[in-house]
Coordinates of N, CA and C in Angstrom, one line a residue:
X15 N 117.1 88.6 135.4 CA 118.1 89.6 135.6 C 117.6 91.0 135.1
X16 N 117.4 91.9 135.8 CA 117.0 93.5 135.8 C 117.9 94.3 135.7
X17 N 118.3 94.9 134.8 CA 119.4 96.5 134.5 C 118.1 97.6 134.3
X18 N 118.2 98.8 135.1 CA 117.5 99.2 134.8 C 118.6 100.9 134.5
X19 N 118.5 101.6 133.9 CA 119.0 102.4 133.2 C 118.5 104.2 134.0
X20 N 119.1 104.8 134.4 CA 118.3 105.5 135.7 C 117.7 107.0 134.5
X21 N 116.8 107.6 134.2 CA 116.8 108.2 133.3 C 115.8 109.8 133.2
X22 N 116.5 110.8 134.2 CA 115.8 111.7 134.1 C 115.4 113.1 133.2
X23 N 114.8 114.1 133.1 CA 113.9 114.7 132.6 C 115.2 115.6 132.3
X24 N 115.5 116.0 131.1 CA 116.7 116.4 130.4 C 117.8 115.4 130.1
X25 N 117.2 114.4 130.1 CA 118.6 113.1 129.6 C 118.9 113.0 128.7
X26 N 120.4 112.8 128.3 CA 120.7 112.6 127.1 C 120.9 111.3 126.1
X27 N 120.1 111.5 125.2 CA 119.6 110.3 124.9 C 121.0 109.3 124.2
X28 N 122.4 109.6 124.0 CA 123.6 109.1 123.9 C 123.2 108.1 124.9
X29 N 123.4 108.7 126.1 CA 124.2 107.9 127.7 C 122.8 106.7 127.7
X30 N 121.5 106.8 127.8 CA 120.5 106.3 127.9 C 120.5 105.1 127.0
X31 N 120.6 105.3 125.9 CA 119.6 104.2 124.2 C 121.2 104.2 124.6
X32 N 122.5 104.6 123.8 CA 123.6 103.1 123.2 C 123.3 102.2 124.2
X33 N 123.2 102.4 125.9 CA 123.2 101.6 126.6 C 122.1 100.5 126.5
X34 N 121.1 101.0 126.4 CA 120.2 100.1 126.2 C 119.9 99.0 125.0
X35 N 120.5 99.8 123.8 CA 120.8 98.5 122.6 C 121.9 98.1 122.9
X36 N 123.1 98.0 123.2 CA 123.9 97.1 123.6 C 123.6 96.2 124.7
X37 N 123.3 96.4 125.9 CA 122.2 95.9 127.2 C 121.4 94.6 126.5
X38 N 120.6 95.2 125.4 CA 119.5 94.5 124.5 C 120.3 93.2 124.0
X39 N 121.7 93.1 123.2 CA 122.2 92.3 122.7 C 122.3 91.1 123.3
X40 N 122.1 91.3 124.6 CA 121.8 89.8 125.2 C 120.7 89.2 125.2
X41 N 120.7 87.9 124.4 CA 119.3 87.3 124.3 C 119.5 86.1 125.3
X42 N 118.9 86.4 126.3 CA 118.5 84.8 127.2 C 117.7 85.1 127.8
X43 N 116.6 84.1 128.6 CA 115.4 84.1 129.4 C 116.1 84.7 130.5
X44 N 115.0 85.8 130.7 CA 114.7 86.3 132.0 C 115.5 87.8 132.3
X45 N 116.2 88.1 131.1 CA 116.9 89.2 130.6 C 116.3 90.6 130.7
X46 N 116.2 91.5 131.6 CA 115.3 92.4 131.2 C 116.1 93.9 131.4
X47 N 116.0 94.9 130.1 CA 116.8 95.9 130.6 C 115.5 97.2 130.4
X48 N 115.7 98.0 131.5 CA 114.4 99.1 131.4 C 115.2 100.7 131.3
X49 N 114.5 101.4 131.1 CA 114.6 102.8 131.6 C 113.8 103.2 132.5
X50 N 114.4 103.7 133.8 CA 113.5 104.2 135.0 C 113.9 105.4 134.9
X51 N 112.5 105.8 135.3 CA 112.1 107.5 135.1 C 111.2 107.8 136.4
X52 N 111.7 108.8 136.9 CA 110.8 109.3 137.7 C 109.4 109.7 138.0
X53 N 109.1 109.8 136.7 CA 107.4 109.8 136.1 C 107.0 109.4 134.8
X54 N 105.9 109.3 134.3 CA 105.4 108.5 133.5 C 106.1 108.8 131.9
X55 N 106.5 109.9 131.7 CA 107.2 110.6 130.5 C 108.5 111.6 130.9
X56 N 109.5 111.5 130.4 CA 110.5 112.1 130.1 C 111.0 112.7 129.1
X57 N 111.2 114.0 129.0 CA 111.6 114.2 127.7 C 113.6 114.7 127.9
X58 N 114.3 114.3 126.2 CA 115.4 114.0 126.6 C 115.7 115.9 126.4
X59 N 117.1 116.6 126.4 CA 117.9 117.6 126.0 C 117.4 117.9 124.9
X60 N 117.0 116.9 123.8 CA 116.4 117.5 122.1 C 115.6 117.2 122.5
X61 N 114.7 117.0 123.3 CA 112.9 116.8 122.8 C 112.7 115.6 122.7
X62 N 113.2 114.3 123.1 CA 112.8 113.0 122.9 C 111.9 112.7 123.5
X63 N 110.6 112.0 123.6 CA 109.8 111.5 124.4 C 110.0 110.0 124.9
X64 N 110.0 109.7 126.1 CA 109.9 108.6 126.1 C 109.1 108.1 127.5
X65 N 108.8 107.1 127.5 CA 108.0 106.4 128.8 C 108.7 105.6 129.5
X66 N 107.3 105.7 130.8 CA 108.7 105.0 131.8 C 108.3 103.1 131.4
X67 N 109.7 102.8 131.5 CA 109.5 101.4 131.9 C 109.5 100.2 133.2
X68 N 110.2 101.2 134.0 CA 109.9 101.0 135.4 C 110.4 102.0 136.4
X69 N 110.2 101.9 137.1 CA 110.4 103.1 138.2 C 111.5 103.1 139.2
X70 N 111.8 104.1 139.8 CA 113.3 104.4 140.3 C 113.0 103.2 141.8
X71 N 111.9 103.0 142.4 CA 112.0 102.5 143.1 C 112.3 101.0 142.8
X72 N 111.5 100.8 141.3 CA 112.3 99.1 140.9 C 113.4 98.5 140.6
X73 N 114.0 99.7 140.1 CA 115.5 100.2 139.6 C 116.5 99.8 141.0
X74 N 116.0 100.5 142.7 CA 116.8 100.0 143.5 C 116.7 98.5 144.1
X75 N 116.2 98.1 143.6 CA 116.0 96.8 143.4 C 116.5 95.8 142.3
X76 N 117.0 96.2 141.6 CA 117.1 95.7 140.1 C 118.9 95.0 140.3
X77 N 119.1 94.3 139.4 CA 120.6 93.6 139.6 C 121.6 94.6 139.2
X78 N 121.3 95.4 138.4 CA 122.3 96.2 137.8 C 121.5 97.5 137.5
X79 N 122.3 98.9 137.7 CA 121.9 100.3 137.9 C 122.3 100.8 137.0
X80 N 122.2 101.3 135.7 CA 123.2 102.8 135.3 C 122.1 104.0 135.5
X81 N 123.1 105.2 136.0 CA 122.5 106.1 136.5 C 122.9 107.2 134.8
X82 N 122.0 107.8 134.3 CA 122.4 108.2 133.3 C 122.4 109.6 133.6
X83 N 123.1 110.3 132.6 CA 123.3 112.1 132.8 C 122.1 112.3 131.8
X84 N 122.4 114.2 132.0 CA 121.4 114.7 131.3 C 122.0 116.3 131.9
X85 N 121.0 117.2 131.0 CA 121.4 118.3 131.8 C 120.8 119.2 132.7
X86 N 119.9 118.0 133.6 CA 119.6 119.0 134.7 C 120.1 117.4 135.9
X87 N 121.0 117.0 135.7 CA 121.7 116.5 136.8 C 121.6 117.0 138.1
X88 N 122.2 118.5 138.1 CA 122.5 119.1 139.3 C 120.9 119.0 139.8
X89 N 119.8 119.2 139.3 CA 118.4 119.9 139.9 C 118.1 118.0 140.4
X90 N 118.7 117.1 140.0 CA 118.5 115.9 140.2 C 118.6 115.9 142.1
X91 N 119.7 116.1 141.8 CA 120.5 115.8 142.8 C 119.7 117.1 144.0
X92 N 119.2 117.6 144.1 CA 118.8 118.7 144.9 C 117.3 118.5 145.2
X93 N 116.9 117.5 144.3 CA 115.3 117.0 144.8 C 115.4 115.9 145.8
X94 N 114.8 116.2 147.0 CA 114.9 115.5 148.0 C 113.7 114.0 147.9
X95 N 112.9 114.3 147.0 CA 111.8 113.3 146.7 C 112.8 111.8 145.6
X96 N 113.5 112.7 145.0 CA 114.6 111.7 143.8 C 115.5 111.1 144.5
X97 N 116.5 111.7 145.4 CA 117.3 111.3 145.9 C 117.2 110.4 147.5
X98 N 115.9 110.5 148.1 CA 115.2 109.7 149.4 C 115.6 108.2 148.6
X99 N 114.6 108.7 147.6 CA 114.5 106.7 146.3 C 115.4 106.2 146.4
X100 N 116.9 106.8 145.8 CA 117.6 106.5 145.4 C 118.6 106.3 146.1
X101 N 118.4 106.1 147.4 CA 119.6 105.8 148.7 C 119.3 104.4 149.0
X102 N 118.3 103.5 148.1 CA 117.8 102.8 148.6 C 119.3 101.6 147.4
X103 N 119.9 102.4 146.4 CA 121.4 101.3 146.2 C 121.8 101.3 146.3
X104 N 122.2 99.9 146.4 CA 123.5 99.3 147.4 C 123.9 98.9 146.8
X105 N 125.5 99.3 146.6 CA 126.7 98.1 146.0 C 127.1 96.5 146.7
X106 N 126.6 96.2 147.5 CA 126.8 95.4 147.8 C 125.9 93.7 147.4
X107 N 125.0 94.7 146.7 CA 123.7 93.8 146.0 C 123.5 93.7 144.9
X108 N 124.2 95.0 144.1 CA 123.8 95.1 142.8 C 125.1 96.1 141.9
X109 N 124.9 96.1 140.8 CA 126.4 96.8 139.8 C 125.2 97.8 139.8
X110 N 126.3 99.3 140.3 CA 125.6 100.1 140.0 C 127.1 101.2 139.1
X111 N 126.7 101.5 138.1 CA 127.5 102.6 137.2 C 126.9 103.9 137.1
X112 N 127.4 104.6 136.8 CA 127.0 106.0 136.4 C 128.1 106.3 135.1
X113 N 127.0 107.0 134.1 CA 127.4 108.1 132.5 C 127.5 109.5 133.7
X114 N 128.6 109.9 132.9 CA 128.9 111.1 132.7 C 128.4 111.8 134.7
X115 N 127.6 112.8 134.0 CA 127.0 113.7 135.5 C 126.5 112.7 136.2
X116 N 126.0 111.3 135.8 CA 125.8 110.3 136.9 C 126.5 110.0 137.8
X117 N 128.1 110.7 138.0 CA 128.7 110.2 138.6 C 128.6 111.4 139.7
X118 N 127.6 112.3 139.2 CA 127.6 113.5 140.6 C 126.4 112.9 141.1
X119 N 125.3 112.3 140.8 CA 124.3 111.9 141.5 C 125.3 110.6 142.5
X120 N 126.3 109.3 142.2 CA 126.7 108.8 143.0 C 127.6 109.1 143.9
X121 N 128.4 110.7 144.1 CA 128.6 111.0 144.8 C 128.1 111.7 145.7
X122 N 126.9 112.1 145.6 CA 126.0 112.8 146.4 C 125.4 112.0 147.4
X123 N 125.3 110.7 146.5 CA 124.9 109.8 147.6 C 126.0 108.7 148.6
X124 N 127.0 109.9 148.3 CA 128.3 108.7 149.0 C 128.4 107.2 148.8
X125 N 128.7 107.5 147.6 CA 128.6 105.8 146.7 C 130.3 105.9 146.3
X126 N 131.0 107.3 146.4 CA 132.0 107.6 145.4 C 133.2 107.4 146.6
X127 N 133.0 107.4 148.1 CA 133.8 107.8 149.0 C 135.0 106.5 148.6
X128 N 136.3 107.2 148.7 CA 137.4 106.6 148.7 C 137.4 106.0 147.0
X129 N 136.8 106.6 145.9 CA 136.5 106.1 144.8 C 136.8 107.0 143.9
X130 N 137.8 107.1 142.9 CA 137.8 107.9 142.0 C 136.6 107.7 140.9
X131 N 136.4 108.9 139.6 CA 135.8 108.2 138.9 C 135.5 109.1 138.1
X132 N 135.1 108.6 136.7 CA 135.1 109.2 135.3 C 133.8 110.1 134.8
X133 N 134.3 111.0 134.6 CA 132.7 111.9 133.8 C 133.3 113.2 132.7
X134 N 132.3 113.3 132.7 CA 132.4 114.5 131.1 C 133.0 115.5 131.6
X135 N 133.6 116.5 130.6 CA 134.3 117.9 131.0 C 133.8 118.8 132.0
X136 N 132.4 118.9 131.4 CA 131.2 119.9 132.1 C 131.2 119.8 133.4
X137 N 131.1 118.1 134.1 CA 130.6 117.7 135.2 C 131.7 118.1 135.9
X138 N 132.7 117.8 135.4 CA 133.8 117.4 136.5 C 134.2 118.5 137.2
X139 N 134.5 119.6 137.3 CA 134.4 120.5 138.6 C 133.0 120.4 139.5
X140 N 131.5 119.7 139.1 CA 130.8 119.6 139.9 C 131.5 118.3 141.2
X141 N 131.7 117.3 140.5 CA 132.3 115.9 141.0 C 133.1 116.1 141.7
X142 N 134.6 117.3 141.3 CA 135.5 117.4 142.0 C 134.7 118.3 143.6
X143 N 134.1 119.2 143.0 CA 133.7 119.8 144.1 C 133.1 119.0 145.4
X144 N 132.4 117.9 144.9 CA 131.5 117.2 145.8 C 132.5 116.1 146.4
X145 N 133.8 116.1 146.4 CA 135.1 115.9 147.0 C 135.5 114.3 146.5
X146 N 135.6 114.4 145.1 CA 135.9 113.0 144.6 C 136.6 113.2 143.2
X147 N 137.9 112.1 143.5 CA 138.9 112.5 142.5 C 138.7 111.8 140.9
X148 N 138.5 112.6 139.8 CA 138.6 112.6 138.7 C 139.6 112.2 137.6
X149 N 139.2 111.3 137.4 CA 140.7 110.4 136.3 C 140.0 111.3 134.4
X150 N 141.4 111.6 133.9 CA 141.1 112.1 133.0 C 141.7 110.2 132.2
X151 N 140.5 109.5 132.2 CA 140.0 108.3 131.3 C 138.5 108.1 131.0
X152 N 138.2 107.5 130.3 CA 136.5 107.0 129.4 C 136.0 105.8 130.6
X153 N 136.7 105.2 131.2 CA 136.1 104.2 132.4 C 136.8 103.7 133.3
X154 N 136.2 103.9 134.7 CA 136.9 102.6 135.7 C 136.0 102.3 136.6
X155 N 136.2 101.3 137.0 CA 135.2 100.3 138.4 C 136.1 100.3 139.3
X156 N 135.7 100.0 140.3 CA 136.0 99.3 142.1 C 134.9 98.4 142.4
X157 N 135.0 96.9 142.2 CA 134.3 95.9 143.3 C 133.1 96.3 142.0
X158 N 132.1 96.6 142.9 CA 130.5 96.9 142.1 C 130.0 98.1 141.4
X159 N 131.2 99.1 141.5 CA 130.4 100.2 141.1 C 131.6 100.6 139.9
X160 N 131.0 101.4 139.2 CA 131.6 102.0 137.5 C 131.4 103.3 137.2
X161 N 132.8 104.0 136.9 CA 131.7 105.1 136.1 C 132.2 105.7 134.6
X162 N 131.5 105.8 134.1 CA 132.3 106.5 132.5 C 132.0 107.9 132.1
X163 N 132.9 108.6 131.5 CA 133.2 110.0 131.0 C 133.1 109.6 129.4
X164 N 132.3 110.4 128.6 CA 131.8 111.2 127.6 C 130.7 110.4 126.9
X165 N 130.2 110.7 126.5 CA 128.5 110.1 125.8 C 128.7 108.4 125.5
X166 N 130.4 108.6 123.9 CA 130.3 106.9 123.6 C 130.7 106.2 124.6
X167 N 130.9 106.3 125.5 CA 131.6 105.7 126.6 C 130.5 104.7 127.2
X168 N 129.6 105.3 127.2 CA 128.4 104.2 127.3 C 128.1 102.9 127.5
X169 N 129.2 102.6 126.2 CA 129.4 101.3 125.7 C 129.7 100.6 126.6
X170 N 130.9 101.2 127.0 CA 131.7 100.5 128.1 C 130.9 99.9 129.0
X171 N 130.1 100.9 130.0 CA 129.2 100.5 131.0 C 128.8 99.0 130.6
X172 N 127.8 99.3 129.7 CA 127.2 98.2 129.0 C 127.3 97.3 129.0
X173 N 129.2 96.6 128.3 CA 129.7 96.3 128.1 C 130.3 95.2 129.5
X174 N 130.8 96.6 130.4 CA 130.9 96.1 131.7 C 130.1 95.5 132.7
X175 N 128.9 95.6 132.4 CA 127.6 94.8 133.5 C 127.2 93.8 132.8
X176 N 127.7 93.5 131.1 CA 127.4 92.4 130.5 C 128.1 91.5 131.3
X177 N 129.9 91.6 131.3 CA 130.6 90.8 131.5 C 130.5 90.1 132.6
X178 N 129.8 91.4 133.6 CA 129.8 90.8 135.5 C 128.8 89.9 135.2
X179 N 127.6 89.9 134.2 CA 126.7 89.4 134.8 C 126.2 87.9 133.6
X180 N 127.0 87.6 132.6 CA 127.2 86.8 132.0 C 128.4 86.4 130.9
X181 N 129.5 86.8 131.5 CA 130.5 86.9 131.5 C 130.7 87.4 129.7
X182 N 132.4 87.2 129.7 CA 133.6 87.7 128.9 C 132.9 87.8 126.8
X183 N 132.8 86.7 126.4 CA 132.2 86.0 125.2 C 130.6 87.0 125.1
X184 N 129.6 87.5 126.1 CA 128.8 87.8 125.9 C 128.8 89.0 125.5
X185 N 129.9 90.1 126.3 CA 130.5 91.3 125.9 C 130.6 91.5 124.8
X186 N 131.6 90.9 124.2 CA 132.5 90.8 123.4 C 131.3 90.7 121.9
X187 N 130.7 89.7 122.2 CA 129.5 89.7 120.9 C 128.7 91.0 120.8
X188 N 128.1 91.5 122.2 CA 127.3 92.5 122.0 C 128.0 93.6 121.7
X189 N 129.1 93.7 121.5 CA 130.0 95.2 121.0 C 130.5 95.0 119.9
X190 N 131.0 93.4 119.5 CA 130.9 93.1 117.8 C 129.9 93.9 117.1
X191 N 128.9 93.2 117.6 CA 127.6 93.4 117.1 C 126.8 95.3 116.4
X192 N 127.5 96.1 117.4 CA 127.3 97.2 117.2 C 128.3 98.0 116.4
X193 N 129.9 97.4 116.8 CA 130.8 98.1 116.4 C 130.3 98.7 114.8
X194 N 131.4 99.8 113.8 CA 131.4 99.7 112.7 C 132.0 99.0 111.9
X195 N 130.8 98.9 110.1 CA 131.9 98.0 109.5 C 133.0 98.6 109.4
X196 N 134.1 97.5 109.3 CA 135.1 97.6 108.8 C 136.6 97.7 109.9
X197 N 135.7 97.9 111.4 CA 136.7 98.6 112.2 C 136.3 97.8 113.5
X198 N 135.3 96.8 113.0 CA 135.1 95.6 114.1 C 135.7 95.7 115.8
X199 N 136.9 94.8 114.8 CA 137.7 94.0 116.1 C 138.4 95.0 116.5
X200 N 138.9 96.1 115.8 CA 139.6 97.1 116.5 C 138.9 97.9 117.6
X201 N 137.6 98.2 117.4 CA 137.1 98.7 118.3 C 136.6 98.0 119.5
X202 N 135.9 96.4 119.0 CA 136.0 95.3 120.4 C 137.2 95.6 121.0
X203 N 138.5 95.3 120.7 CA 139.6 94.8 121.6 C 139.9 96.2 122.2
X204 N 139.5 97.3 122.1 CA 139.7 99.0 122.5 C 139.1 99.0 123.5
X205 N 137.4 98.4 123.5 CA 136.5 98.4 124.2 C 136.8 97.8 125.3
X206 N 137.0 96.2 125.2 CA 137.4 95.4 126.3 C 138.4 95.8 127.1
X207 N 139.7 96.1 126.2 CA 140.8 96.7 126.9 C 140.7 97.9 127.7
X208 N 139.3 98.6 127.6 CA 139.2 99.2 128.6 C 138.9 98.5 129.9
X209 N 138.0 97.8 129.7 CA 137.4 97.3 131.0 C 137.2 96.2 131.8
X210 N 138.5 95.3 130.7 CA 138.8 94.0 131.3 C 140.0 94.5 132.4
X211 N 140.8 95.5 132.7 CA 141.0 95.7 133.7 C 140.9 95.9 135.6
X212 N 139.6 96.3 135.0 CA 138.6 96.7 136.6 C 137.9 95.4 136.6
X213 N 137.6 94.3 136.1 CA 137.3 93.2 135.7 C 137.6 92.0 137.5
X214 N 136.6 91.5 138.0 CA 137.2 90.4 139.1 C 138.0 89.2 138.2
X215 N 138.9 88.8 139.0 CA 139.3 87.6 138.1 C 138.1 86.5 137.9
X216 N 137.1 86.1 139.2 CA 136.0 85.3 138.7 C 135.0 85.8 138.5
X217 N 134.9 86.8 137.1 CA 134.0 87.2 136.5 C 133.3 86.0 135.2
X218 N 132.0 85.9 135.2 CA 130.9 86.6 135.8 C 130.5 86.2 137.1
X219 N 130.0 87.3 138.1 CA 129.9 87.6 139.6 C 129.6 88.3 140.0
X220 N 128.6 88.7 140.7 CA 127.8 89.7 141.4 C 128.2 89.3 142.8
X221 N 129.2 90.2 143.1 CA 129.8 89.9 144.7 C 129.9 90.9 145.6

């Protein structure tokens, strides 16, 4: 099972890494979560370096997608060499989510039609612009696709592609797991109650 985490050149390393250590919290054979990058190094909004782990082309292939923000989103979305790749996801095959301005790269690519969906302050007159309605909430799905508004929200995604793809109990541990002391369970049962909502009833399912 392949999540690959979509992750371009100004990304912010919030939307990117929580996702990826929570992602990580699943330990079973055959588990693999990456960051795909469009070329071999990335650097994040502060100067992070990182490498690629696999590439946007493997990513549309991969079981599960998050598309992460960053702050050259918009120049994302305006490269015709980035965006050819990445028409190649299909909801119908795979969970694809988007953080924050991810959710303007999925509406660009008409992933959003008839789909509300969640993103950061900043983005959201891009999103609205690109003719897709904006819920002032941290997460919602439809069927295969997700999207979340503001950095910790992350979790959620996370959280959410855990559940589709090894159900309810596996969530629930990997967000224990990170939560803070002391504020545990309160934060699990916050977390889930986000997103046991948008949830199929026979979840776990890739449908």
């Amino acid at each position: 099972m392949h999540i690959a985490i979509l992750t371009f050149e100004g990304y912010n390393e919030l939307d990117s890494l929580i996702a990826l250590g929570v992602l990580n919290r699943v330990r079973t054979d055959g588990w693999r979560v990456t960051l795909a990058t469009p070329s071999p190094r990335v650097t994040s909004m502060n100067g992070v370096v990182i490498e690629q782990m696999s590439t946007l082309e493997e990513a549309c292939a991969a079981d599960a997608v998050i598309v992460g923000s960053g702050i050259a989103t918009r120049e994302v979305v305006e490269d015709p060499a980035i965006m050819q790749v990445l028409r190649g996801l299909d909801p119908s095959r795979q969970l694809i989510a988007a953080q924050c301005s991810g959710a303007l790269v999925l509406a660009r690519l008409g992933l959003l039609d008839g789909i509300p969906a969640c993103t950061d302050l900043t983005t959201k007159p891009w999103v609205v612009a690109a003719g897709v309605e904006v819920l002032n909430q941290p997460f919602y799905a439809k069927g295969n696709i997700a999207t979340a508004g503001g950095c910790l929200a992350s979790s959620y995604l996370a959280a959410w592609i855990i559940s589709r793809l090894q159900g309810h109990d596996a969530a629930e541990s990997a967000l224990h797991y990170v939560a803070p002391v002391g504020e545990k369970e309160l934060y699990v049962e916050r977390a889930l109650g986000n997103i046991t909502p948008y949830l199929p009833v026979s979840a776990p399912a890739l449908v």
